Amino acid sequence: DRLILHLLQGRVLRADETPVAQLDPEKGKTQRAYLWAYRSNDLESGPRIIVFNYQTSRSGRHARDFLDGWQGHLVVDDYAGYKALFTLTDNCTELGCWAHARRKFFDLHQASASTVAFEALQRIGKLYAVEDEGKHLTIETRQQLRTEKSLSILQSLHDWLLQTRAQTADGGGTAKAIDYTLKRWQSLIRYAGSGHLPIDNNPVENAIRPSAIGKKNWLFIGHPDAGQRSAIIYSLVISCQRHGKDPFAYLKDVLTRLPCMTNQDDLAALTPARWSPS
């Protein structure tokens, strides 16, 4: 709960979700449930937090309930479940993910060696080259760098996409890849007018990866309560990893100290960002 409190104090978050199998005891078989993941922004100062939230469905209401009252920029893919966050309230602003847009062209090039896809990949690569150049800069200097370089690359890319789409037949893979990018254009270019907004959602996808590996070993979640306990453990362990701290040493120390604590305010010192061995 304290991790969630600290996470929601940030004004830029990443969100994603991944399916897991959950046992339905009454039916004697598994059903699909989801681990929703919310991650803090790497381009701002503050604790590096990842929080998992276990739910029995992929309904967008779970994201709305978790972020209830939160205000800021949210980086997501094009999953429809997030759309209500941006349409029903002015508090939440959508940031598109360039990694997802790029993936459409990457898959197209892998499947057909498309020259259009290759050109798109080269142009998108220039955006990432700017990000690589600015990853160690201050927010103000990174914003200046993006203004000087990224905005012109984006404008050129947009003009090229429109021109190429006008010459492309409907229904094919090329048209679908271009349409995906053009449909989300405003959310995709929003990052470039700032120095603190991220270009993509890759960090939260990387945070989800351990659970994807785990699913190959444990066959299913036995109960929704067990799913939520798993989400808590993932949140603590991966937040520790983000701060370069040994998760086992952290859990052993925190679980030893908790029974002796009487002040709720002391809990902040036991979050992964602030923890040090007793």
PDB file of C-alpha atoms in Angstrom:
ATOM      1  CA  ASP A   1       0.000   0.000   0.000  1.00  0.00           C
ATOM      2  CA  ARG A   2       2.846   2.375   0.775  1.00  0.00           C
ATOM      3  CA  LEU A   3       4.428   1.571  -2.603  1.00  0.00           C
ATOM      4  CA  ILE A   4       1.139   2.402  -4.330  1.00  0.00           C
ATOM      5  CA  LEU A   5       0.910   5.675  -2.409  1.00  0.00           C
ATOM      6  CA  HIS A   6       4.403   6.680  -3.525  1.00  0.00           C
ATOM      7  CA  LEU A   7       3.782   5.518  -7.097  1.00  0.00           C
ATOM      8  CA  LEU A   8       0.649   7.626  -7.485  1.00  0.00           C
ATOM      9  CA  GLN A   9       2.481  10.734  -6.376  1.00  0.00           C
ATOM     10  CA  GLY A  10       4.262  10.667  -9.731  1.00  0.00           C
ATOM     11  CA  ARG A  11       2.748  12.542 -12.650  1.00  0.00           C
ATOM     12  CA  VAL A  12       3.984  10.178 -15.371  1.00  0.00           C
ATOM     13  CA  LEU A  13       3.237   6.444 -15.252  1.00  0.00           C
ATOM     14  CA  ARG A  14       3.531   3.469 -17.558  1.00  0.00           C
ATOM     15  CA  ALA A  15       0.868   0.740 -17.600  1.00  0.00           C
ATOM     16  CA  ASP A  16       0.499  -2.687 -19.195  1.00  0.00           C
ATOM     17  CA  GLU A  17      -1.122  -6.031 -18.449  1.00  0.00           C
ATOM     18  CA  THR A  18      -0.289  -9.690 -19.023  1.00  0.00           C
ATOM     19  CA  PRO A  19      -2.533 -12.786 -18.863  1.00  0.00           C
ATOM     20  CA  VAL A  20      -2.079 -15.548 -16.306  1.00  0.00           C
ATOM     21  CA  ALA A  21      -3.976 -18.800 -15.790  1.00  0.00           C
ATOM     22  CA  GLN A  22      -6.115 -19.019 -12.660  1.00  0.00           C
ATOM     23  CA  LEU A  23      -7.730 -22.187 -11.372  1.00  0.00           C
ATOM     24  CA  ASP A  24     -11.502 -22.203 -11.150  1.00  0.00           C
ATOM     25  CA  PRO A  25     -12.167 -24.835  -8.436  1.00  0.00           C
ATOM     26  CA  GLU A  26     -15.869 -25.089  -9.247  1.00  0.00           C
ATOM     27  CA  LYS A  27     -15.245 -25.937 -12.899  1.00  0.00           C
ATOM     28  CA  GLY A  28     -12.049 -27.907 -12.352  1.00  0.00           C
ATOM     29  CA  LYS A  29     -10.170 -26.002 -15.044  1.00  0.00           C
ATOM     30  CA  THR A  30      -8.314 -22.739 -15.498  1.00  0.00           C
ATOM     31  CA  GLN A  31      -9.595 -19.378 -16.653  1.00  0.00           C
ATOM     32  CA  ARG A  32      -7.726 -16.301 -17.830  1.00  0.00           C
ATOM     33  CA  ALA A  33      -6.829 -13.631 -15.274  1.00  0.00           C
ATOM     34  CA  TYR A  34      -4.423 -10.669 -15.544  1.00  0.00           C
ATOM     35  CA  LEU A  35      -1.471  -9.074 -13.835  1.00  0.00           C
ATOM     36  CA  TRP A  36      -1.744  -5.329 -14.376  1.00  0.00           C
ATOM     37  CA  ALA A  37       1.549  -3.477 -14.013  1.00  0.00           C
ATOM     38  CA  TYR A  38       2.145   0.203 -13.236  1.00  0.00           C
ATOM     39  CA  ARG A  39       5.634   1.687 -13.303  1.00  0.00           C
ATOM     40  CA  SER A  40       7.129   5.031 -12.366  1.00  0.00           C
ATOM     41  CA  ASN A  41       8.903   7.308 -14.839  1.00  0.00           C
ATOM     42  CA  ASP A  42      12.636   6.795 -15.334  1.00  0.00           C
ATOM     43  CA  LEU A  43      13.191  10.309 -16.720  1.00  0.00           C
ATOM     44  CA  GLU A  44      12.272  12.045 -13.464  1.00  0.00           C
ATOM     45  CA  SER A  45      13.837  11.950 -10.031  1.00  0.00           C
ATOM     46  CA  GLY A  46      12.178   9.905  -7.320  1.00  0.00           C
ATOM     47  CA  PRO A  47      11.857   6.252  -6.318  1.00  0.00           C
ATOM     48  CA  ARG A  48      11.775   3.690  -9.115  1.00  0.00           C
ATOM     49  CA  ILE A  49       8.592   1.770  -8.366  1.00  0.00           C
ATOM     50  CA  ILE A  50       6.776  -1.078 -10.071  1.00  0.00           C
ATOM     51  CA  VAL A  51       3.398  -2.185  -8.700  1.00  0.00           C
ATOM     52  CA  PHE A  52       1.486  -5.243  -9.879  1.00  0.00           C
ATOM     53  CA  ASN A  53      -2.253  -5.506  -9.421  1.00  0.00           C
ATOM     54  CA  TYR A  54      -3.959  -8.889  -9.864  1.00  0.00           C
ATOM     55  CA  GLN A  55      -7.429  -8.973 -11.387  1.00  0.00           C
ATOM     56  CA  THR A  56      -9.650 -11.732 -12.741  1.00  0.00           C
ATOM     57  CA  SER A  57     -10.316  -9.958 -16.062  1.00  0.00           C
ATOM     58  CA  ARG A  58      -8.888  -7.467 -18.552  1.00  0.00           C
ATOM     59  CA  SER A  59     -11.709  -4.985 -18.060  1.00  0.00           C
ATOM     60  CA  GLY A  60     -10.593  -1.370 -18.281  1.00  0.00           C
ATOM     61  CA  ARG A  61     -12.424  -0.636 -15.041  1.00  0.00           C
ATOM     62  CA  HIS A  62      -9.507  -2.209 -13.155  1.00  0.00           C
ATOM     63  CA  ALA A  63      -7.143   0.469 -14.458  1.00  0.00           C
ATOM     64  CA  ARG A  64      -9.732   3.156 -13.707  1.00  0.00           C
ATOM     65  CA  ASP A  65     -10.173   1.874 -10.153  1.00  0.00           C
ATOM     66  CA  PHE A  66      -6.422   1.689  -9.528  1.00  0.00           C
ATOM     67  CA  LEU A  67      -5.815   5.194 -10.897  1.00  0.00           C
ATOM     68  CA  ASP A  68      -8.977   6.708  -9.399  1.00  0.00           C
ATOM     69  CA  GLY A  69      -8.310  10.397  -8.806  1.00  0.00           C
ATOM     70  CA  TRP A  70      -4.792  10.259 -10.242  1.00  0.00           C
ATOM     71  CA  GLN A  71      -3.718  13.038 -12.618  1.00  0.00           C
ATOM     72  CA  GLY A  72      -0.900  12.950 -15.151  1.00  0.00           C
ATOM     73  CA  HIS A  73       0.445  11.353 -18.334  1.00  0.00           C
ATOM     74  CA  LEU A  74      -0.059   7.618 -18.814  1.00  0.00           C
ATOM     75  CA  VAL A  75       2.017   5.610 -21.324  1.00  0.00           C
ATOM     76  CA  VAL A  76       0.003   2.712 -22.784  1.00  0.00           C
ATOM     77  CA  ASP A  77      -0.466   0.664 -25.933  1.00  0.00           C
ATOM     78  CA  ASP A  78      -3.625   0.876 -28.016  1.00  0.00           C
ATOM     79  CA  TYR A  79      -5.678  -1.512 -25.849  1.00  0.00           C
ATOM     80  CA  ALA A  80      -9.245  -0.199 -25.710  1.00  0.00           C
ATOM     81  CA  GLY A  81      -9.504  -0.794 -21.960  1.00  0.00           C
ATOM     82  CA  TYR A  82      -7.480   2.346 -21.270  1.00  0.00           C
ATOM     83  CA  LYS A  83      -9.508   4.631 -23.528  1.00  0.00           C
ATOM     84  CA  ALA A  84     -12.093   5.566 -20.908  1.00  0.00           C
ATOM     85  CA  LEU A  85      -9.311   7.024 -18.769  1.00  0.00           C
ATOM     86  CA  PHE A  86      -8.696   9.595 -21.478  1.00  0.00           C
ATOM     87  CA  THR A  87     -12.260  10.205 -22.664  1.00  0.00           C
ATOM     88  CA  LEU A  88     -14.208  10.321 -19.392  1.00  0.00           C
ATOM     89  CA  THR A  89     -11.894  12.686 -17.552  1.00  0.00           C
ATOM     90  CA  ASP A  90      -9.489  15.512 -18.248  1.00  0.00           C
ATOM     91  CA  ASN A  91      -7.157  14.328 -15.490  1.00  0.00           C
ATOM     92  CA  CYS A  92      -5.325  11.681 -17.525  1.00  0.00           C
ATOM     93  CA  THR A  93      -3.415  12.365 -20.757  1.00  0.00           C
ATOM     94  CA  GLU A  94      -2.470   9.549 -23.122  1.00  0.00           C
ATOM     95  CA  LEU A  95       1.120   8.967 -24.232  1.00  0.00           C
ATOM     96  CA  GLY A  96       1.525   6.601 -27.157  1.00  0.00           C
ATOM     97  CA  CYS A  97       4.275   3.993 -27.294  1.00  0.00           C
ATOM     98  CA  TRP A  98       6.719   4.239 -30.202  1.00  0.00           C
ATOM     99  CA  ALA A  99       7.927   0.697 -29.535  1.00  0.00           C
ATOM    100  CA  HIS A 100       4.455  -0.606 -30.395  1.00  0.00           C
ATOM    101  CA  ALA A 101       4.282   1.531 -33.531  1.00  0.00           C
ATOM    102  CA  ARG A 102       7.746   0.353 -34.545  1.00  0.00           C
ATOM    103  CA  ARG A 103       6.776  -3.280 -33.905  1.00  0.00           C
ATOM    104  CA  LYS A 104       4.083  -3.093 -36.588  1.00  0.00           C
ATOM    105  CA  PHE A 105       6.692  -2.182 -39.198  1.00  0.00           C
ATOM    106  CA  PHE A 106       9.238  -4.627 -37.792  1.00  0.00           C
ATOM    107  CA  ASP A 107       6.801  -7.546 -38.097  1.00  0.00           C
ATOM    108  CA  LEU A 108       5.873  -6.408 -41.601  1.00  0.00           C
ATOM    109  CA  HIS A 109       9.520  -6.301 -42.664  1.00  0.00           C
ATOM    110  CA  GLN A 110      10.199  -9.707 -41.115  1.00  0.00           C
ATOM    111  CA  ALA A 111       7.254 -11.218 -42.987  1.00  0.00           C
ATOM    112  CA  SER A 112       7.778  -9.674 -46.417  1.00  0.00           C
ATOM    113  CA  ALA A 113      11.038  -7.680 -46.517  1.00  0.00           C
ATOM    114  CA  SER A 114       8.862  -4.640 -47.208  1.00  0.00           C
ATOM    115  CA  THR A 115      10.831  -1.596 -48.394  1.00  0.00           C
ATOM    116  CA  VAL A 116       8.195   0.683 -46.869  1.00  0.00           C
ATOM    117  CA  ALA A 117       8.611  -1.035 -43.501  1.00  0.00           C
ATOM    118  CA  PHE A 118      12.378  -0.748 -43.769  1.00  0.00           C
ATOM    119  CA  GLU A 119      12.126   2.979 -44.459  1.00  0.00           C
ATOM    120  CA  ALA A 120       9.787   3.422 -41.485  1.00  0.00           C
ATOM    121  CA  LEU A 121      12.199   1.540 -39.228  1.00  0.00           C
ATOM    122  CA  GLN A 122      15.067   3.791 -40.335  1.00  0.00           C
ATOM    123  CA  ARG A 123      13.062   6.931 -39.611  1.00  0.00           C
ATOM    124  CA  ILE A 124      11.866   5.702 -36.219  1.00  0.00           C
ATOM    125  CA  GLY A 125      15.442   4.704 -35.459  1.00  0.00           C
ATOM    126  CA  LYS A 126      16.435   8.357 -35.757  1.00  0.00           C
ATOM    127  CA  LEU A 127      14.007   9.210 -32.948  1.00  0.00           C
ATOM    128  CA  TYR A 128      15.624   6.593 -30.725  1.00  0.00           C
ATOM    129  CA  ALA A 129      19.075   7.896 -31.627  1.00  0.00           C
ATOM    130  CA  VAL A 130      18.051  11.266 -30.198  1.00  0.00           C
ATOM    131  CA  GLU A 131      16.795   9.561 -27.041  1.00  0.00           C
ATOM    132  CA  ASP A 132      20.088   7.710 -26.678  1.00  0.00           C
ATOM    133  CA  GLU A 133      21.946  11.001 -27.048  1.00  0.00           C
ATOM    134  CA  GLY A 134      19.821  12.627 -24.359  1.00  0.00           C
ATOM    135  CA  LYS A 135      19.434   9.838 -21.810  1.00  0.00           C
ATOM    136  CA  HIS A 136      21.981  11.307 -19.379  1.00  0.00           C
ATOM    137  CA  LEU A 137      20.952  14.955 -19.820  1.00  0.00           C
ATOM    138  CA  THR A 138      18.869  17.070 -17.478  1.00  0.00           C
ATOM    139  CA  ILE A 139      15.179  17.440 -18.217  1.00  0.00           C
ATOM    140  CA  GLU A 140      15.668  20.977 -19.498  1.00  0.00           C
ATOM    141  CA  THR A 141      18.579  20.051 -21.777  1.00  0.00           C
ATOM    142  CA  ARG A 142      16.774  16.966 -23.069  1.00  0.00           C
ATOM    143  CA  GLN A 143      13.751  19.091 -23.933  1.00  0.00           C
ATOM    144  CA  GLN A 144      15.976  21.435 -25.907  1.00  0.00           C
ATOM    145  CA  LEU A 145      17.557  18.480 -27.712  1.00  0.00           C
ATOM    146  CA  ARG A 146      14.155  17.072 -28.635  1.00  0.00           C
ATOM    147  CA  THR A 147      12.997  20.474 -29.844  1.00  0.00           C
ATOM    148  CA  GLU A 148      16.046  20.825 -32.063  1.00  0.00           C
ATOM    149  CA  LYS A 149      16.069  17.287 -33.475  1.00  0.00           C
ATOM    150  CA  SER A 150      13.031  15.121 -32.691  1.00  0.00           C
ATOM    151  CA  LEU A 151      10.333  17.538 -33.830  1.00  0.00           C
ATOM    152  CA  SER A 152      11.757  17.852 -37.331  1.00  0.00           C
ATOM    153  CA  ILE A 153      12.198  14.062 -37.599  1.00  0.00           C
ATOM    154  CA  LEU A 154       8.584  13.587 -36.530  1.00  0.00           C
ATOM    155  CA  GLN A 155       7.290  16.126 -39.032  1.00  0.00           C
ATOM    156  CA  SER A 156       9.223  14.478 -41.848  1.00  0.00           C
ATOM    157  CA  LEU A 157       7.989  11.051 -40.772  1.00  0.00           C
ATOM    158  CA  HIS A 158       4.388  12.251 -40.681  1.00  0.00           C
ATOM    159  CA  ASP A 159       4.598  13.750 -44.171  1.00  0.00           C
ATOM    160  CA  TRP A 160       6.141  10.547 -45.490  1.00  0.00           C
ATOM    161  CA  LEU A 161       3.481   8.356 -43.840  1.00  0.00           C
ATOM    162  CA  LEU A 162       0.657  10.405 -45.338  1.00  0.00           C
ATOM    163  CA  GLN A 163       2.227  10.358 -48.797  1.00  0.00           C
ATOM    164  CA  THR A 164       2.929   6.618 -48.625  1.00  0.00           C
ATOM    165  CA  ARG A 165      -0.527   5.798 -47.320  1.00  0.00           C
ATOM    166  CA  ALA A 166      -2.128   7.660 -50.241  1.00  0.00           C
ATOM    167  CA  GLN A 167      -0.290   5.295 -52.575  1.00  0.00           C
ATOM    168  CA  THR A 168      -1.088   2.121 -50.600  1.00  0.00           C
ATOM    169  CA  ALA A 169      -4.116  -0.103 -51.099  1.00  0.00           C
ATOM    170  CA  ASP A 170      -6.435  -0.678 -48.154  1.00  0.00           C
ATOM    171  CA  GLY A 171      -6.459  -3.899 -46.167  1.00  0.00           C
ATOM    172  CA  GLY A 172      -2.838  -4.980 -46.480  1.00  0.00           C
ATOM    173  CA  GLY A 173      -0.140  -5.162 -43.833  1.00  0.00           C
ATOM    174  CA  THR A 174       1.482  -1.926 -44.996  1.00  0.00           C
ATOM    175  CA  ALA A 175      -1.783   0.003 -44.750  1.00  0.00           C
ATOM    176  CA  LYS A 176      -2.492  -1.419 -41.294  1.00  0.00           C
ATOM    177  CA  ALA A 177       0.950  -0.507 -39.957  1.00  0.00           C
ATOM    178  CA  ILE A 178       0.705   3.041 -41.293  1.00  0.00           C
ATOM    179  CA  ASP A 179      -2.884   3.462 -40.083  1.00  0.00           C
ATOM    180  CA  TYR A 180      -1.919   2.353 -36.570  1.00  0.00           C
ATOM    181  CA  THR A 181       0.743   5.071 -36.374  1.00  0.00           C
ATOM    182  CA  LEU A 182      -1.371   7.819 -37.955  1.00  0.00           C
ATOM    183  CA  LYS A 183      -4.391   7.015 -35.765  1.00  0.00           C
ATOM    184  CA  ARG A 184      -2.281   7.436 -32.624  1.00  0.00           C
ATOM    185  CA  TRP A 185      -0.153  10.281 -33.945  1.00  0.00           C
ATOM    186  CA  GLN A 186      -1.092  12.936 -31.392  1.00  0.00           C
ATOM    187  CA  SER A 187      -0.389  10.612 -28.472  1.00  0.00           C
ATOM    188  CA  LEU A 188       2.854   9.440 -30.093  1.00  0.00           C
ATOM    189  CA  ILE A 189       4.345  12.921 -30.586  1.00  0.00           C
ATOM    190  CA  ARG A 190       3.369  14.282 -27.174  1.00  0.00           C
ATOM    191  CA  TYR A 191       6.649  13.235 -25.564  1.00  0.00           C
ATOM    192  CA  ALA A 192       8.741  15.356 -27.943  1.00  0.00           C
ATOM    193  CA  GLY A 193       7.490  18.663 -26.551  1.00  0.00           C
ATOM    194  CA  SER A 194       8.951  17.844 -23.134  1.00  0.00           C
ATOM    195  CA  GLY A 195      12.108  16.667 -21.467  1.00  0.00           C
ATOM    196  CA  HIS A 196      10.538  14.310 -18.949  1.00  0.00           C
ATOM    197  CA  LEU A 197       7.970  12.271 -20.899  1.00  0.00           C
ATOM    198  CA  PRO A 198       9.147   8.831 -22.161  1.00  0.00           C
ATOM    199  CA  ILE A 199       9.130   7.756 -25.795  1.00  0.00           C
ATOM    200  CA  ASP A 200       7.798   4.245 -25.187  1.00  0.00           C
ATOM    201  CA  ASN A 201       6.492   1.654 -22.756  1.00  0.00           C
ATOM    202  CA  ASN A 202       9.417  -0.769 -22.935  1.00  0.00           C
ATOM    203  CA  PRO A 203      10.438  -0.487 -19.245  1.00  0.00           C
ATOM    204  CA  VAL A 204       7.090  -1.750 -17.955  1.00  0.00           C
ATOM    205  CA  GLU A 205       7.133  -4.587 -20.500  1.00  0.00           C
ATOM    206  CA  ASN A 206      10.581  -5.534 -19.213  1.00  0.00           C
ATOM    207  CA  ALA A 207       9.227  -5.488 -15.662  1.00  0.00           C
ATOM    208  CA  ILE A 208       6.462  -7.905 -16.659  1.00  0.00           C
ATOM    209  CA  ARG A 209       8.914 -10.353 -18.247  1.00  0.00           C
ATOM    210  CA  PRO A 210       9.786 -12.232 -15.009  1.00  0.00           C
ATOM    211  CA  SER A 211       6.140 -13.143 -14.565  1.00  0.00           C
ATOM    212  CA  ALA A 212       6.030 -14.431 -18.150  1.00  0.00           C
ATOM    213  CA  ILE A 213       9.007 -16.663 -17.395  1.00  0.00           C
ATOM    214  CA  GLY A 214       7.358 -17.788 -14.157  1.00  0.00           C
ATOM    215  CA  LYS A 215       4.199 -18.844 -15.949  1.00  0.00           C
ATOM    216  CA  LYS A 216       6.193 -21.575 -17.685  1.00  0.00           C
ATOM    217  CA  ASN A 217       7.117 -23.029 -14.286  1.00  0.00           C
ATOM    218  CA  TRP A 218       4.058 -22.607 -12.104  1.00  0.00           C
ATOM    219  CA  LEU A 219       1.099 -23.768 -14.184  1.00  0.00           C
ATOM    220  CA  PHE A 220      -1.616 -21.564 -12.708  1.00  0.00           C
ATOM    221  CA  ILE A 221      -2.687 -19.301  -9.857  1.00  0.00           C
ATOM    222  CA  GLY A 222      -4.771 -21.298  -7.416  1.00  0.00           C
ATOM    223  CA  HIS A 223      -7.137 -18.560  -6.217  1.00  0.00           C
ATOM    224  CA  PRO A 224      -7.701 -14.801  -6.700  1.00  0.00           C
ATOM    225  CA  ASP A 225      -6.287 -14.178  -3.202  1.00  0.00           C
ATOM    226  CA  ALA A 226      -3.159 -16.103  -4.162  1.00  0.00           C
ATOM    227  CA  GLY A 227      -2.951 -13.997  -7.299  1.00  0.00           C
ATOM    228  CA  GLN A 228      -2.969 -10.790  -5.282  1.00  0.00           C
ATOM    229  CA  ARG A 229      -0.282 -12.154  -2.948  1.00  0.00           C
ATOM    230  CA  SER A 230       1.811 -13.004  -6.000  1.00  0.00           C
ATOM    231  CA  ALA A 231       1.325  -9.460  -7.284  1.00  0.00           C
ATOM    232  CA  ILE A 232       2.567  -8.072  -3.965  1.00  0.00           C
ATOM    233  CA  ILE A 233       5.677 -10.254  -4.043  1.00  0.00           C
ATOM    234  CA  TYR A 234       6.413  -9.280  -7.654  1.00  0.00           C
ATOM    235  CA  SER A 235       6.002  -5.603  -6.749  1.00  0.00           C
ATOM    236  CA  LEU A 236       8.503  -5.806  -3.892  1.00  0.00           C
ATOM    237  CA  VAL A 237      11.037  -8.032  -5.623  1.00  0.00           C
ATOM    238  CA  ILE A 238      11.180  -6.131  -8.913  1.00  0.00           C
ATOM    239  CA  SER A 239      11.210  -2.745  -7.161  1.00  0.00           C
ATOM    240  CA  CYS A 240      14.235  -4.034  -5.212  1.00  0.00           C
ATOM    241  CA  GLN A 241      15.917  -5.059  -8.436  1.00  0.00           C
ATOM    242  CA  ARG A 242      15.328  -1.613  -9.918  1.00  0.00           C
ATOM    243  CA  HIS A 243      17.286  -0.146  -6.998  1.00  0.00           C
ATOM    244  CA  GLY A 244      20.056  -2.732  -7.165  1.00  0.00           C
ATOM    245  CA  LYS A 245      19.101  -4.328  -3.852  1.00  0.00           C
ATOM    246  CA  ASP A 246      19.033  -8.029  -3.050  1.00  0.00           C
ATOM    247  CA  PRO A 247      15.351  -9.045  -2.839  1.00  0.00           C
ATOM    248  CA  PHE A 248      16.013 -11.962  -0.480  1.00  0.00           C
ATOM    249  CA  ALA A 249      18.011  -9.815   1.955  1.00  0.00           C
ATOM    250  CA  TYR A 250      15.314  -7.153   1.731  1.00  0.00           C
ATOM    251  CA  LEU A 251      12.413  -9.514   2.464  1.00  0.00           C
ATOM    252  CA  LYS A 252      14.266 -11.282   5.274  1.00  0.00           C
ATOM    253  CA  ASP A 253      15.134  -7.986   6.969  1.00  0.00           C
ATOM    254  CA  VAL A 254      11.744  -6.324   6.497  1.00  0.00           C
ATOM    255  CA  LEU A 255       9.768  -9.324   7.707  1.00  0.00           C
ATOM    256  CA  THR A 256      11.999  -9.441  10.790  1.00  0.00           C
ATOM    257  CA  ARG A 257      11.560  -5.755  11.598  1.00  0.00           C
ATOM    258  CA  LEU A 258       7.849  -5.323  10.863  1.00  0.00           C
ATOM    259  CA  PRO A 259       6.484  -7.025  14.024  1.00  0.00           C
ATOM    260  CA  CYS A 260       8.505  -4.635  16.201  1.00  0.00           C
ATOM    261  CA  MET A 261       7.263  -1.454  14.525  1.00  0.00           C
ATOM    262  CA  THR A 262       4.552   0.695  16.070  1.00  0.00           C
ATOM    263  CA  ASN A 263       4.650   3.826  13.897  1.00  0.00           C
ATOM    264  CA  GLN A 264       3.055   3.689  10.457  1.00  0.00           C
ATOM    265  CA  ASP A 265       5.306   6.534   9.303  1.00  0.00           C
ATOM    266  CA  ASP A 266       8.294   4.221   9.689  1.00  0.00           C
ATOM    267  CA  LEU A 267       6.983   2.117   6.806  1.00  0.00           C
ATOM    268  CA  ALA A 268       8.477   4.533   4.282  1.00  0.00           C
ATOM    269  CA  ALA A 269      11.941   3.414   5.393  1.00  0.00           C
ATOM    270  CA  LEU A 270      11.019  -0.164   4.506  1.00  0.00           C
ATOM    271  CA  THR A 271      10.066   0.529   0.891  1.00  0.00           C
ATOM    272  CA  PRO A 272      12.674  -0.779  -1.569  1.00  0.00           C
ATOM    273  CA  ALA A 273      13.828   2.704  -2.564  1.00  0.00           C
ATOM    274  CA  ARG A 274      14.745   3.721   0.990  1.00  0.00           C
ATOM    275  CA  TRP A 275      15.566   0.398   2.617  1.00  0.00           C
ATOM    276  CA  SER A 276      19.007  -0.344   4.006  1.00  0.00           C
ATOM    277  CA  PRO A 277      19.911  -3.397   6.097  1.00  0.00           C
ATOM    278  CA  SER A 278      19.300  -3.011   9.842  1.00  0.00           C
TER     279      SER A 278
END
